[in-house]
Amino acid sequence: MKKFVSLVVVLALVLLVWFLYRAIQPPELVDRFSGLRIASTIYPLGFVAEHIGGISVRVAVLTPPGVEAHEFEPSVQDIAGLYNADLFLYVGAHFDPWADRLRPELEANGVRVISLAESLNLSRIYHRDGEDVTDRDGGSLDPHFWLDPQHLVRATSLITQALQSIDPGKQDVYQQRADEFVASLTVLEDEYRSGLSECTLHDALVSHDAFGYLGDRFNITFHAVSGLSPESEPTPRTLAELTKLAEDKNIRVVFFETLTSPRIAETIAREIGGMALMLNPIEGLTSREASVGSTYFTLMNMNLKNLRTALQCL
C-alpha cells in the first residue's frame, strides 16, 4: 500500500512539473509543430523569416502589437519560450539590449542566435549632448536598417543562410522564397524612386532619428525632434531651431509615429501653420494594424504616400 501511495505521489509530482512547464511556454513554441521554431524581437525580422520559411517555420515575435519596441522587456514566459527556438533573431546596436544579455545562455543551450547589426554596415548618428551635437563617443549605431529596401535585402540573405544551415534539406526552398521576397523589395524600391523623383522639397521633420537609411537611399534629409529613442524629450532650444528650419525650408508637414504620442509634432505643426502626418518606423505593429492584416509592404506604401504629400511631389 505504501509503495502504491508513493507511486501516486511521484506521478502527481511529474504531472505537476509538466503542467507548470507548459504553462510558462508561449503557445507559438510549444505545440506539436515539426518545423523550425523562430523567435524575433521585432516585427520586421519576423516578417522576413516568415516569408523565407513559409510553412516550414513557425515565427513568434516577442514585442506584441501596440507596444513600443524601444521600451519592451520580455517576461519570464517570453524568455522561457526562447529556449525552445531553433533560431532567435534580434537587431542589436542597443535596440534590444536584453537580447545581448540572454545570448550566451541561449547559445549554450543550442539556440542559433543572430544579431543582424553585427553583419550589416550600419550608419552612425551623432546625438545631442545638451544643445550641441557631439562625436566624442563615436556616435551611436542607427539600428533602423529595415526602412531601406536594400539593407533589408542584405538582412534577408543573412536570415536565409541561417535557415539553410539549420535545415539543409530545404536549402532550395528557402532560397526560392528568399528570391521572391527580394523581388518584392526591388519593386518597392522602384516605387519609391518613381514616387519621389520629382519633389519640391528634400527636407522633412520627424519625431525621432529612425529614418536615416530611408533618407540616404532616396535623397531626403530628415531632421529629428528626438534622438534614437522616441521617448526622449527635446529641449526648448531644439524646438525653436526646428520651427525656424521648417519656416526657412517651407516645410509644412511634421511627421509623428504610430506607437508614440503625436503631441510634439502637432505643437510644431501649429507653430508653422502646417499639419502633422504619420511616418511609420515599422518597429512594430499597432493593435489595429495587426487586426486588419497590415504588412511591412502596406505600411511602406503608406509612408510613401505621406512622404509625397510632405515633400510636395508631382
Tab-separated table of N, CA and C in Angstrom, residues 5 46 64 95 133 148 182 203 216 221 224 226 237 269 280 289 296:
chain	number	residue	atom	x	y	z
A	5	VAL	N	1.006	4.294	-2.758
A	5	VAL	CA	0.850	5.716	-2.431
A	5	VAL	C	2.053	6.513	-2.920
A	46	GLY	N	10.723	39.173	-37.933
A	46	GLY	CA	9.795	38.053	-38.001
A	46	GLY	C	9.099	37.972	-39.350
A	64	PRO	N	4.840	42.514	-28.632
A	64	PRO	CA	3.458	42.351	-29.098
A	64	PRO	C	2.940	43.606	-29.791
A	95	PHE	N	19.431	48.358	-29.680
A	95	PHE	CA	17.991	48.495	-29.891
A	95	PHE	C	17.224	47.591	-28.933
A	133	VAL	N	25.530	68.962	-30.962
A	133	VAL	CA	25.826	67.631	-31.475
A	133	VAL	C	27.288	67.310	-31.208
A	148	ASP	N	15.214	50.834	-45.293
A	148	ASP	CA	15.873	50.889	-46.595
A	148	ASP	C	15.737	49.516	-47.247
A	182	VAL	N	12.962	39.135	-52.147
A	182	VAL	CA	13.869	40.181	-52.633
A	182	VAL	C	13.271	40.869	-53.860
A	203	ASP	N	13.634	68.005	-47.563
A	203	ASP	CA	13.812	68.015	-46.112
A	203	ASP	C	12.477	67.707	-45.458
A	216	ASP	N	18.921	58.435	-46.781
A	216	ASP	CA	20.141	58.237	-47.569
A	216	ASP	C	19.832	57.574	-48.908
A	221	THR	N	16.587	64.561	-46.457
A	221	THR	CA	17.225	64.878	-45.181
A	221	THR	C	16.147	64.960	-44.114
A	224	ALA	N	15.331	65.350	-36.989
A	224	ALA	CA	14.623	64.658	-35.913
A	224	ALA	C	14.412	65.549	-34.699
A	226	SER	N	13.682	64.198	-31.720
A	226	SER	CA	14.370	63.453	-30.665
A	226	SER	C	15.497	62.638	-31.276
A	237	ARG	N	15.204	74.874	-26.907
A	237	ARG	CA	16.059	75.393	-27.974
A	237	ARG	C	15.949	74.534	-29.234
A	269	ALA	N	3.688	71.674	-35.742
A	269	ALA	CA	2.825	71.899	-36.905
A	269	ALA	C	1.967	73.141	-36.714
A	280	ASN	N	5.699	55.937	-40.455
A	280	ASN	CA	5.792	54.746	-39.610
A	280	ASN	C	7.204	54.170	-39.634
A	289	GLU	N	-3.325	47.685	-36.741
A	289	GLU	CA	-2.604	47.187	-37.920
A	289	GLU	C	-2.552	45.664	-37.934
A	296	TYR	N	4.580	44.839	-43.695
A	296	TYR	CA	5.694	45.746	-43.991
A	296	TYR	C	5.451	46.491	-45.294
